[in-house]
Amino acid sequence: MTKLEDNIARAKGFMASAAENGVMNHIDGASIPATSGKTFEIISPVDLSVLAQVAAGDAADIDAAAVAAQAAFKIWSKTPGSERRRILIRVAEAIEARADEIALTECIDTGQALRFMSKAALRGAANFRFFADQAPSSEDGEVTRTPTQMNTTSRRPIGPVGVITPWNTPFMLSTWKIAPALAAGCTVVHKPAEFSPMSAKLLVEIAESAGLPKGVLNVVNGMGETAGKALTENPLIKAIAFVGESQTGSHIMRQGADTLKRVHFELGGKNPVIVFDDADLDQAVDAATFMIYSLNGERCTSSSRLLVQANIYDDFCARVAEVARNIKVGHPLDPETVVGPLIHPIHEEKVMSYFDIATSEGATIAAGGTKVGDTGCYITPTLFTNATNDMTIAQEEIFGPVLTAIPFNDEADALRIANDTQYGLAAYLWTNDLNRAIRMTDELEAGMMWVNSENTRHLPAPFGGVKASGIGRDGGDWSFDFYMETINVSFPRAPHKTPRLGS
Ligand code: NAD
């Protein structure tokens, strides 16, 4: 048996129960079908075979989950931080123990290659560990004093919150939202993406088996326009943490207006990787290709615009094209695979539509630009050259292994092109000139920048975007700020006399 065959057999074993019994909602500790009895089908991007029937939740299921989360909040929010920490560390350990199952399931559900999803599953555990450690001090604040007054500032969990996640790296992304919410003392109703709901079911099962009390984490599956919308409108839900498209963020803001929802958005990106001629070009080629072709390019921080100084543009693009042509496209469970199938035929069609758009607007397809095979959503890693920043391929988020390369002349030109987008999530800068790096990072419009590196994460550092790429920051204490209310209580330090009105 090859490693691939072995992985396929194990993945089938892990997914057998979902295939047979369906993917249920999980409310107040119980796996249950949608109130309406309706289901929808999910397919594998590997071969378009049906993976499972999923509960099609709607407002009734969201209401039930919100009531459960509200009841559980009364207990969980008063559970000492040290006890929440203990339970969440056990969740992290349980994730580690089942990391293989999570990774294999997620590969089949999303099409992402195992080499990346194994790491993503463990990152889910790291998210729980990191935020668990901060649970005991999450309510801490500060004291400010004047000669006559002492202010004590502290934090309280905001209440039950809604977490709405997209289909790319769903396990890792949902833990990035859910772990800090639970550590802060909030309870959660999670609405996973309809294309990839498998690992949300695993997470809630794992968490409860590790001791998370029932009702603290609830999952309602369903469409964004029904289950997702109902979650954003539910009056018991105090805040919405959302990861997804910028346009969906606008919808959620409108939907949440009547109940004055607090919102946290991690949205789309069209992130530049800017390469100057003084950079370490070997490293820059590796990083530019890694950041667009790993995880199928279906990642918000992918470096989807390659800005290269004009005097090295042709050589650099030739090297990137060479890497792209040699990337192994294949079954996501093959250990050799780098690019697996795209998430769904609908998304594949969208990504492939940019091949025609690119040529009709005058760009060149220097690598890729084709479908691979007859079954499954496989396409070749693609590079567009001779592009300008006003082209559709430079402005729209393609969200696939598709890179648009644009030449620039000098720093001012690079900045103008990099900032000429509605998005502002991440930027990558390659130069060995420190002063240039300082000048550039001072002016680049992005929430996160990496100098001479790909996206390397440090969990205490803030994560989030500017412009249409998001509202708010995750990571460190920023996550707690979102999930908690800051309360101030003032005490007199000396006998206090209020001015009497009137005579
Ligand atoms: P999407 O916006 O279509 O869907 C995301 C989630 O929102 C899904 O669960 C969906 O069901 C739900 N939804 C859709 N309409 C809704 C509505 N009206 N009300 C409430 N919920 C609704 O996004 P997607 O296609 O699943 O994911 C890809 C997008 O996510 C890309 O734009 C990508 O850049 C973005 N993303 C951003 C980050 C980040 O950190 N900035 C991370 C990952 C993905």
Coordinates of C-alpha atoms and ligand atoms in Angstrom, one line a residue:
M1 CA 0.0 0.0 0.0
T2 CA 1.4 3.4 -0.9
K3 CA 1.4 6.3 1.6
L4 CA -1.4 7.9 -0.5
E5 CA -3.6 4.8 -0.4
D6 CA -3.0 4.4 3.3
N7 CA -4.0 8.1 3.9
I8 CA -7.1 7.6 1.7
A9 CA -8.2 4.5 3.7
R10 CA -7.6 6.3 7.0
A11 CA -9.5 9.4 5.9
K12 CA -12.4 7.2 4.8
G13 CA -12.4 5.5 8.2
F14 CA -12.5 8.9 10.0
M15 CA -15.3 10.2 7.8
A16 CA -17.4 7.1 7.9
S17 CA -19.7 8.2 10.6
A18 CA -20.4 11.6 9.0
A19 CA -21.0 9.8 5.6
E20 CA -23.5 7.5 7.3
N21 CA -25.2 9.7 9.8
G22 CA -24.7 13.1 8.3
V23 CA -23.2 16.2 9.8
M24 CA -25.6 17.4 12.5
N25 CA -26.0 20.7 14.3
H26 CA -24.6 20.7 17.9
I27 CA -26.7 22.5 20.4
D28 CA -26.5 22.4 24.2
G29 CA -24.3 19.3 24.1
A30 CA -26.4 17.3 21.7
S31 CA -25.9 16.5 18.0
I32 CA -29.3 17.1 16.4
P33 CA -30.8 17.6 12.9
A34 CA -32.1 20.9 11.7
T35 CA -35.5 21.8 13.2
S36 CA -36.9 21.9 9.6
G37 CA -35.4 18.4 8.9
K38 CA -33.7 19.9 5.8
T39 CA -30.2 18.9 4.8
F40 CA -27.8 19.9 2.1
E41 CA -25.1 17.9 0.3
I42 CA -21.4 18.4 0.5
I43 CA -19.0 17.1 -2.1
S44 CA -15.3 16.4 -2.2
P45 CA -13.2 18.6 -4.5
V46 CA -11.0 15.6 -5.1
D47 CA -13.5 13.7 -7.3
L48 CA -16.9 15.5 -6.7
S49 CA -18.2 12.5 -4.8
V50 CA -20.8 13.2 -2.1
L51 CA -19.2 13.3 1.3
A52 CA -22.2 13.8 3.6
Q53 CA -25.6 15.3 4.1
V54 CA -25.4 18.3 6.4
A55 CA -28.1 19.8 8.6
A56 CA -29.5 22.9 6.9
G57 CA -30.0 25.2 9.9
D58 CA -32.1 28.3 9.8
A59 CA -33.4 30.9 12.3
A60 CA -35.1 28.3 14.5
D61 CA -31.8 26.4 15.0
I62 CA -30.0 29.7 15.6
D63 CA -32.6 30.7 18.2
A64 CA -32.2 27.4 20.0
A65 CA -28.4 27.7 19.9
A66 CA -28.5 31.3 21.2
V67 CA -30.7 30.3 24.1
A68 CA -28.3 27.5 25.0
A69 CA -25.3 29.8 24.7
Q70 CA -27.2 32.4 26.9
A71 CA -27.9 29.8 29.6
A72 CA -24.3 28.5 29.5
F73 CA -22.9 32.0 29.7
K74 CA -24.3 32.5 33.2
I75 CA -22.1 29.7 34.4
W76 CA -19.1 29.9 32.1
S77 CA -18.6 33.6 32.5
K78 CA -18.4 33.1 36.3
T79 CA -16.1 30.0 36.1
P80 CA -12.7 31.2 37.4
G81 CA -10.2 32.0 34.7
S82 CA -7.8 29.4 36.1
E83 CA -10.5 26.7 35.6
R84 CA -11.3 27.9 32.1
R85 CA -7.6 27.7 31.4
R86 CA -7.4 24.1 32.7
I87 CA -10.3 23.0 30.5
L88 CA -9.0 24.8 27.4
I89 CA -5.5 23.3 27.8
R90 CA -7.2 19.9 27.8
V91 CA -9.0 20.9 24.6
A92 CA -5.6 21.7 23.1
E93 CA -4.2 18.3 24.2
A94 CA -7.3 16.6 22.7
I95 CA -6.8 18.4 19.4
E96 CA -3.1 17.3 19.4
A97 CA -4.2 13.7 20.0
R98 CA -6.6 13.8 17.1
A99 CA -4.5 16.1 14.8
D100 CA -4.2 13.3 12.2
E101 CA -7.9 12.8 12.0
I102 CA -8.5 16.6 11.8
A103 CA -5.9 17.0 9.0
L104 CA -7.1 14.1 6.9
T105 CA -10.7 15.1 7.2
E106 CA -10.0 18.7 6.3
C107 CA -7.9 17.7 3.3
I108 CA -10.8 15.7 1.8
D109 CA -13.3 18.4 2.8
T110 CA -11.3 21.4 1.4
G111 CA -8.8 20.0 -1.1
Q112 CA -5.8 21.5 0.7
A113 CA -2.6 19.4 0.7
L114 CA -1.8 17.3 3.8
R115 CA 1.6 18.8 4.2
F116 CA 0.0 22.1 5.1
M117 CA -3.1 20.8 6.8
S118 CA -1.1 18.7 9.3
K119 CA 0.5 22.0 10.5
A120 CA -2.9 23.8 10.5
A121 CA -4.4 21.2 12.8
L122 CA -1.6 21.7 15.3
R123 CA -1.9 25.4 15.0
G124 CA -5.5 24.9 16.2
A125 CA -4.1 23.4 19.4
A126 CA -1.6 26.2 19.7
N127 CA -4.4 28.7 19.5
F128 CA -6.2 27.0 22.4
R129 CA -3.0 26.9 24.5
F130 CA -2.1 30.5 23.8
F131 CA -5.4 32.0 24.7
A132 CA -6.0 29.5 27.6
D133 CA -2.9 30.9 29.3
Q134 CA -4.4 34.4 29.3
A135 CA -7.8 33.3 30.7
P136 CA -6.8 33.8 34.4
S137 CA -5.8 37.5 33.8
S138 CA -8.4 38.3 31.2
E139 CA -10.5 40.5 33.5
D140 CA -7.5 42.4 34.8
G141 CA -7.4 46.2 34.3
E142 CA -5.7 49.2 35.7
V143 CA -6.1 51.7 38.5
T144 CA -5.8 55.4 37.7
R145 CA -5.7 57.9 40.6
T146 CA -6.1 61.6 41.2
P147 CA -5.7 63.1 44.8
T148 CA -9.5 62.9 45.1
Q149 CA -10.5 59.9 43.0
M150 CA -9.5 56.3 42.3
N151 CA -10.7 54.6 39.1
T152 CA -10.6 50.9 38.8
T153 CA -10.9 49.5 35.3
S154 CA -11.6 45.9 34.6
R155 CA -13.2 43.7 31.9
R156 CA -16.2 41.4 31.7
P157 CA -17.0 38.9 28.9
I158 CA -19.5 40.6 26.6
G159 CA -22.0 37.6 26.4
P160 CA -22.8 34.9 23.9
V161 CA -21.0 35.6 20.6
G162 CA -21.4 34.5 17.0
V163 CA -18.5 33.2 15.0
I164 CA -18.9 32.9 11.2
T165 CA -16.0 31.3 9.3
P166 CA -15.0 30.7 5.7
W167 CA -14.1 27.5 3.9
N168 CA -10.4 28.0 3.7
T169 CA -8.3 26.3 6.5
P170 CA -11.6 26.1 8.5
F171 CA -10.3 24.3 11.5
M172 CA -7.4 26.7 12.2
L173 CA -9.4 29.8 11.5
S174 CA -12.3 28.8 13.7
T175 CA -10.0 28.0 16.6
W176 CA -8.4 31.4 16.1
K177 CA -11.8 33.0 16.9
I178 CA -13.4 30.5 19.3
A179 CA -10.4 29.9 21.6
P180 CA -10.1 33.5 22.7
A181 CA -13.9 33.9 23.0
L182 CA -14.0 30.9 25.4
A183 CA -10.9 32.0 27.3
A184 CA -12.5 35.4 27.8
G185 CA -15.6 33.8 29.4
C186 CA -17.9 34.1 26.4
T187 CA -20.1 31.3 25.0
V188 CA -20.2 30.7 21.2
V189 CA -22.6 29.9 18.4
H190 CA -20.4 28.9 15.4
K191 CA -21.7 29.0 11.8
P192 CA -19.1 27.1 9.7
A193 CA -18.9 27.6 5.9
E194 CA -21.3 25.5 3.9
F195 CA -18.5 24.1 1.6
S196 CA -16.4 22.7 4.5
P197 CA -18.4 22.0 7.7
M198 CA -16.7 18.7 8.7
S199 CA -14.0 20.0 11.1
A200 CA -16.4 22.2 13.1
K201 CA -18.2 19.0 14.1
L202 CA -14.9 17.5 15.2
L203 CA -13.9 20.6 17.2
V204 CA -17.1 20.7 19.3
E205 CA -16.9 16.9 19.9
I206 CA -13.3 17.1 20.9
A207 CA -13.9 20.2 23.1
E208 CA -16.8 18.5 25.0
S209 CA -14.9 15.2 25.4
A210 CA -12.1 17.3 27.0
G211 CA -14.5 18.8 29.5
L212 CA -16.0 21.9 27.9
P213 CA -19.5 22.2 29.5
K214 CA -22.5 21.7 27.2
G215 CA -23.9 24.9 25.6
V216 CA -20.6 26.8 25.8
L217 CA -19.8 25.9 22.2
N218 CA -22.7 25.3 19.8
V219 CA -22.6 24.7 16.0
V220 CA -25.3 25.5 13.5
N221 CA -24.7 24.6 9.9
G222 CA -26.5 26.1 7.0
M223 CA -26.3 28.8 4.3
G224 CA -25.0 32.2 5.0
E225 CA -28.2 33.9 3.8
T226 CA -30.3 31.9 6.3
A227 CA -28.4 30.5 9.3
G228 CA -25.6 33.1 9.0
K229 CA -28.0 36.0 8.7
A230 CA -30.2 34.8 11.6
L231 CA -27.1 34.6 13.8
T232 CA -26.1 38.2 13.0
E233 CA -29.7 39.4 13.8
N234 CA -30.3 37.4 17.0
P235 CA -30.7 39.7 20.0
L236 CA -29.1 37.3 22.5
I237 CA -25.8 37.4 20.5
K238 CA -23.8 40.4 21.5
A239 CA -20.9 40.3 19.0
I240 CA -20.0 38.7 15.6
A241 CA -16.5 37.6 14.8
F242 CA -16.5 37.1 11.0
V243 CA -13.9 35.9 8.6
G244 CA -14.8 36.0 4.9
E245 CA -15.4 38.2 1.9
S246 CA -15.4 42.0 2.2
Q247 CA -18.9 42.2 0.6
T248 CA -20.3 39.7 3.2
G249 CA -18.8 41.9 5.9
S250 CA -20.9 44.8 4.6
H251 CA -24.1 42.6 4.7
I252 CA -23.3 41.5 8.2
M253 CA -22.9 45.1 9.3
R254 CA -26.3 46.0 7.9
Q255 CA -27.9 42.9 9.3
G256 CA -26.5 43.5 12.8
A257 CA -27.5 47.2 12.9
D258 CA -30.9 46.7 14.6
T259 CA -29.4 44.9 17.5
L260 CA -26.3 47.1 17.6
K261 CA -23.9 44.2 17.1
R262 CA -20.2 44.6 17.9
V263 CA -18.4 43.3 14.8
H264 CA -14.9 42.0 14.1
F265 CA -14.0 41.4 10.5
E266 CA -11.1 39.6 8.8
L267 CA -11.8 40.1 5.1
G268 CA -10.3 39.8 1.7
G269 CA -6.8 40.8 0.4
K270 CA -4.9 41.5 -2.8
N271 CA -1.5 41.5 -1.0
P272 CA 1.6 42.8 -2.8
V273 CA 5.0 41.1 -2.5
I274 CA 7.5 43.9 -3.5
V275 CA 10.9 42.8 -4.8
F276 CA 13.7 45.4 -5.2
D277 CA 16.8 44.6 -7.2
D278 CA 19.0 44.7 -4.0
A279 CA 17.1 41.8 -2.4
D280 CA 18.3 38.3 -1.8
L281 CA 16.5 37.1 -5.0
D282 CA 16.8 33.3 -4.3
Q283 CA 14.9 33.8 -1.0
A284 CA 12.5 36.2 -2.6
V285 CA 11.6 33.7 -5.3
D286 CA 11.0 31.0 -2.7
A287 CA 8.8 33.4 -0.5
A288 CA 6.8 34.8 -3.4
T289 CA 6.0 31.4 -4.8
F290 CA 5.3 29.9 -1.3
M291 CA 2.9 32.7 -0.4
I292 CA 0.7 32.2 -3.5
Y293 CA 1.0 28.5 -4.3
S294 CA 0.9 27.0 -0.8
L295 CA -2.6 26.3 0.6
N296 CA -3.8 26.4 -3.1
G297 CA -3.6 30.2 -2.9
E298 CA -6.9 30.0 -1.0
R299 CA -5.6 32.1 1.8
C300 CA -6.3 35.7 2.8
T301 CA -2.7 36.7 3.2
S302 CA -1.5 35.1 -0.1
S303 CA 0.9 37.3 -2.0
S304 CA -1.3 37.6 -5.1
R305 CA 0.4 40.7 -6.7
L306 CA 4.1 40.3 -7.4
L307 CA 5.7 43.8 -7.8
V308 CA 9.2 43.5 -9.3
Q309 CA 11.7 46.2 -10.0
A310 CA 11.7 46.7 -13.8
N311 CA 15.4 45.9 -14.3
I312 CA 15.0 42.4 -12.8
Y313 CA 11.4 41.8 -13.9
D314 CA 12.0 39.4 -16.8
D315 CA 14.6 37.3 -15.0
F316 CA 12.6 37.1 -11.8
C317 CA 9.3 36.2 -13.5
A318 CA 11.1 33.5 -15.5
R319 CA 12.3 32.0 -12.2
V320 CA 8.8 32.2 -10.7
A321 CA 7.3 30.6 -13.8
E322 CA 9.9 27.8 -13.5
V323 CA 8.9 27.1 -9.9
A324 CA 5.2 27.2 -10.8
R325 CA 5.6 24.7 -13.7
N326 CA 7.4 22.2 -11.4
I327 CA 4.9 22.3 -8.5
K328 CA 3.2 19.0 -7.9
V329 CA -0.5 19.3 -8.4
G330 CA -2.3 16.2 -7.1
H331 CA -4.4 14.4 -4.6
P332 CA -4.4 16.3 -1.3
L333 CA -3.5 13.2 0.7
D334 CA -0.4 12.5 -1.4
P335 CA 2.6 13.6 0.8
E336 CA 4.3 15.0 -2.3
T337 CA 1.4 17.2 -3.3
V338 CA 1.8 21.0 -3.0
V339 CA -1.4 22.2 -4.8
G340 CA -4.6 20.1 -4.4
P341 CA -8.0 20.7 -5.9
L342 CA -9.8 24.0 -5.4
I343 CA -12.6 23.9 -2.9
H344 CA -15.6 23.5 -5.2
P345 CA -16.6 23.5 -8.9
I346 CA -18.2 26.9 -8.4
H347 CA -15.0 28.4 -7.1
E348 CA -12.9 26.6 -9.7
E349 CA -15.1 28.2 -12.4
K350 CA -14.6 31.6 -10.9
V351 CA -10.8 31.2 -10.7
M352 CA -10.5 29.8 -14.2
S353 CA -12.6 32.7 -15.6
Y354 CA -9.6 35.0 -14.8
F355 CA -7.5 33.1 -17.4
D356 CA -9.6 34.6 -20.2
I357 CA -9.9 37.9 -18.5
A358 CA -6.1 38.1 -18.2
T359 CA -5.5 37.5 -21.9
S360 CA -8.4 39.7 -23.0
E361 CA -6.9 42.6 -21.0
G362 CA -3.5 42.1 -22.5
A363 CA -1.6 40.1 -19.9
T364 CA 0.5 37.0 -20.7
I365 CA 0.0 33.6 -19.2
A366 CA 3.6 32.8 -18.4
A367 CA 2.8 29.5 -16.5
G368 CA -0.3 27.4 -15.9
G369 CA -3.7 28.8 -16.9
T370 CA -5.2 25.3 -17.5
K371 CA -7.4 22.7 -15.9
V372 CA -5.8 19.4 -14.9
G373 CA -7.6 16.1 -15.6
D374 CA -11.3 15.5 -16.0
T375 CA -12.4 14.9 -12.4
G376 CA -12.0 17.1 -9.4
C377 CA -11.2 20.8 -9.2
Y378 CA -7.6 20.7 -10.2
I379 CA -5.9 23.7 -12.0
T380 CA -2.2 24.5 -12.7
P381 CA -0.3 27.0 -10.7
T382 CA -0.6 30.1 -12.8
L383 CA 1.5 33.3 -13.4
F384 CA 0.3 36.3 -15.3
T385 CA 3.0 38.6 -16.6
N386 CA 3.0 41.9 -18.5
A387 CA 0.2 43.0 -16.2
T388 CA -0.7 46.5 -15.1
N389 CA -2.3 47.4 -11.8
D390 CA -5.5 48.6 -13.4
M391 CA -6.3 45.2 -14.8
T392 CA -9.0 43.1 -13.2
I393 CA -6.4 40.4 -12.4
A394 CA -4.6 43.0 -10.3
Q395 CA -7.6 44.4 -8.5
E396 CA -9.9 41.4 -7.7
E397 CA -9.2 38.7 -5.2
I398 CA -8.9 35.5 -7.2
F399 CA -8.3 33.3 -4.2
G400 CA -6.5 30.5 -6.0
P401 CA -2.9 29.6 -7.1
V402 CA -2.8 32.5 -9.5
L403 CA -0.2 35.3 -9.4
T404 CA -0.2 38.6 -11.2
A405 CA 3.3 40.1 -11.8
I406 CA 3.6 43.9 -12.4
P407 CA 6.9 45.8 -13.0
F408 CA 7.8 49.0 -11.1
N409 CA 10.6 51.6 -11.5
D410 CA 11.4 53.0 -8.1
E411 CA 10.2 53.3 -4.5
A412 CA 7.5 55.8 -5.3
D413 CA 6.2 53.7 -8.2
A414 CA 6.2 50.6 -6.0
L415 CA 4.2 52.4 -3.3
R416 CA 1.7 53.8 -5.7
I417 CA 1.0 50.4 -7.2
A418 CA 1.0 48.5 -3.9
N419 CA -1.5 51.0 -2.3
D420 CA -3.7 51.2 -5.4
T421 CA -6.3 48.6 -4.2
Q422 CA -9.4 48.6 -2.1
Y423 CA -7.7 46.0 0.2
G424 CA -5.0 46.4 2.9
L425 CA -4.4 43.1 4.7
A426 CA -0.8 42.2 4.2
A427 CA 2.3 43.3 2.3
Y428 CA 5.7 41.6 1.8
L429 CA 8.8 43.6 1.2
W430 CA 12.1 42.3 -0.2
T431 CA 15.1 44.6 0.0
N432 CA 18.5 44.6 1.8
D433 CA 18.4 48.4 2.3
L434 CA 17.2 49.1 5.8
N435 CA 16.4 52.7 5.2
R436 CA 14.3 51.8 2.2
A437 CA 12.5 49.2 4.3
I438 CA 11.6 51.8 6.9
R439 CA 10.5 54.3 4.3
M440 CA 8.3 51.7 2.5
T441 CA 6.7 50.2 5.7
D442 CA 5.9 53.8 6.8
E443 CA 3.8 54.3 3.7
L444 CA 2.4 50.9 2.8
E445 CA -1.3 50.6 3.5
A446 CA -1.5 47.2 5.1
G447 CA -2.4 45.9 8.6
M448 CA 0.5 43.4 8.5
M449 CA 3.9 43.6 6.8
W450 CA 6.8 41.2 6.6
V451 CA 10.3 42.4 5.6
N452 CA 12.4 39.7 3.9
S453 CA 10.2 36.9 4.9
E454 CA 6.9 35.1 4.1
N455 CA 4.0 35.2 6.5
T456 CA 5.4 33.9 9.8
R457 CA 3.0 34.2 12.7
H458 CA 3.7 35.2 16.3
L459 CA 0.4 34.7 18.2
P460 CA 0.9 37.7 20.6
A461 CA 1.3 40.0 17.5
P462 CA -1.8 41.7 16.1
F463 CA -3.4 40.2 13.0
G464 CA -5.9 42.1 10.8
G465 CA -6.3 44.5 7.9
V466 CA -7.0 48.1 7.0
K467 CA -9.3 49.5 4.3
A468 CA -11.6 46.8 2.9
S469 CA -9.6 44.0 4.5
G470 CA -11.1 44.2 8.0
I471 CA -12.1 45.9 11.2
G472 CA -10.3 45.0 14.5
R473 CA -7.3 42.9 15.4
D474 CA -6.8 39.4 16.6
G475 CA -3.9 38.0 18.6
G476 CA -2.4 38.9 22.0
D477 CA -4.7 41.0 24.1
W478 CA -6.5 42.4 21.0
S479 CA -8.8 39.3 20.9
F480 CA -9.8 39.8 24.5
D481 CA -10.6 43.4 23.9
F482 CA -13.1 42.4 21.3
Y483 CA -14.8 39.7 23.4
M484 CA -14.9 41.8 26.6
E485 CA -16.5 45.0 27.9
T486 CA -14.3 47.4 29.7
I487 CA -15.9 48.7 32.9
N488 CA -14.7 51.6 35.0
V489 CA -15.7 52.1 38.7
S490 CA -14.8 55.4 40.4
F491 CA -14.2 55.7 44.2
P492 CA -13.6 58.9 46.2
R493 CA -10.1 59.0 47.8
A494 CA -11.0 61.9 50.1
P495 CA -14.3 63.1 51.6
H496 CA -16.3 64.2 48.6
K497 CA -18.9 66.9 48.4
T498 CA -21.1 67.2 45.4
P499 CA -21.9 70.8 44.4
R500 CA -25.5 71.5 45.5
L501 CA -27.7 73.0 42.8
G502 CA -29.8 76.0 43.7
S503 CA -29.5 78.1 46.8
Ligands
NAD1 P1 -17.9 34.3 2.4 O1 -18.0 35.7 2.8 O2 -18.7 33.9 1.1 O3 -18.5 33.3 3.5 C1 -17.9 33.3 4.8 C2 -19.0 32.9 5.8 O4 -20.0 33.8 5.8 C3 -19.6 31.5 5.4 O5 -19.8 30.8 6.6 C4 -21.0 32.0 4.8 O6 -22.0 31.0 5.0 C5 -21.3 33.2 5.7 N1 -22.2 34.2 5.1 C6 -22.4 34.4 3.8 N2 -23.4 35.4 3.7 C7 -23.7 35.7 4.9 C8 -24.7 36.7 5.4 N3 -25.4 37.4 4.6 N4 -24.8 36.8 6.8 C9 -24.0 36.0 7.6 N5 -23.2 35.1 7.2 C10 -23.0 35.0 5.8 O7 -16.4 33.9 2.2 P2 -15.8 32.5 1.7 O8 -15.9 32.5 0.2 O9 -16.3 31.4 2.5 O10 -14.2 32.7 2.1 C11 -13.3 33.4 1.3 C12 -13.1 34.8 1.8 O11 -12.6 34.8 3.1 C13 -12.0 35.5 1.0 O12 -12.4 36.8 0.6 C14 -10.8 35.6 2.0 O13 -9.9 36.6 1.7 C15 -11.5 35.7 3.3 N6 -10.7 35.4 4.4 C16 -10.1 36.4 5.1 C17 -9.2 36.1 6.2 C18 -8.6 37.2 7.0 O14 -8.0 36.9 8.0 N7 -8.6 38.4 6.6 C19 -8.9 34.8 6.5 C20 -9.5 33.8 5.7 C21 -10.4 34.1 4.6

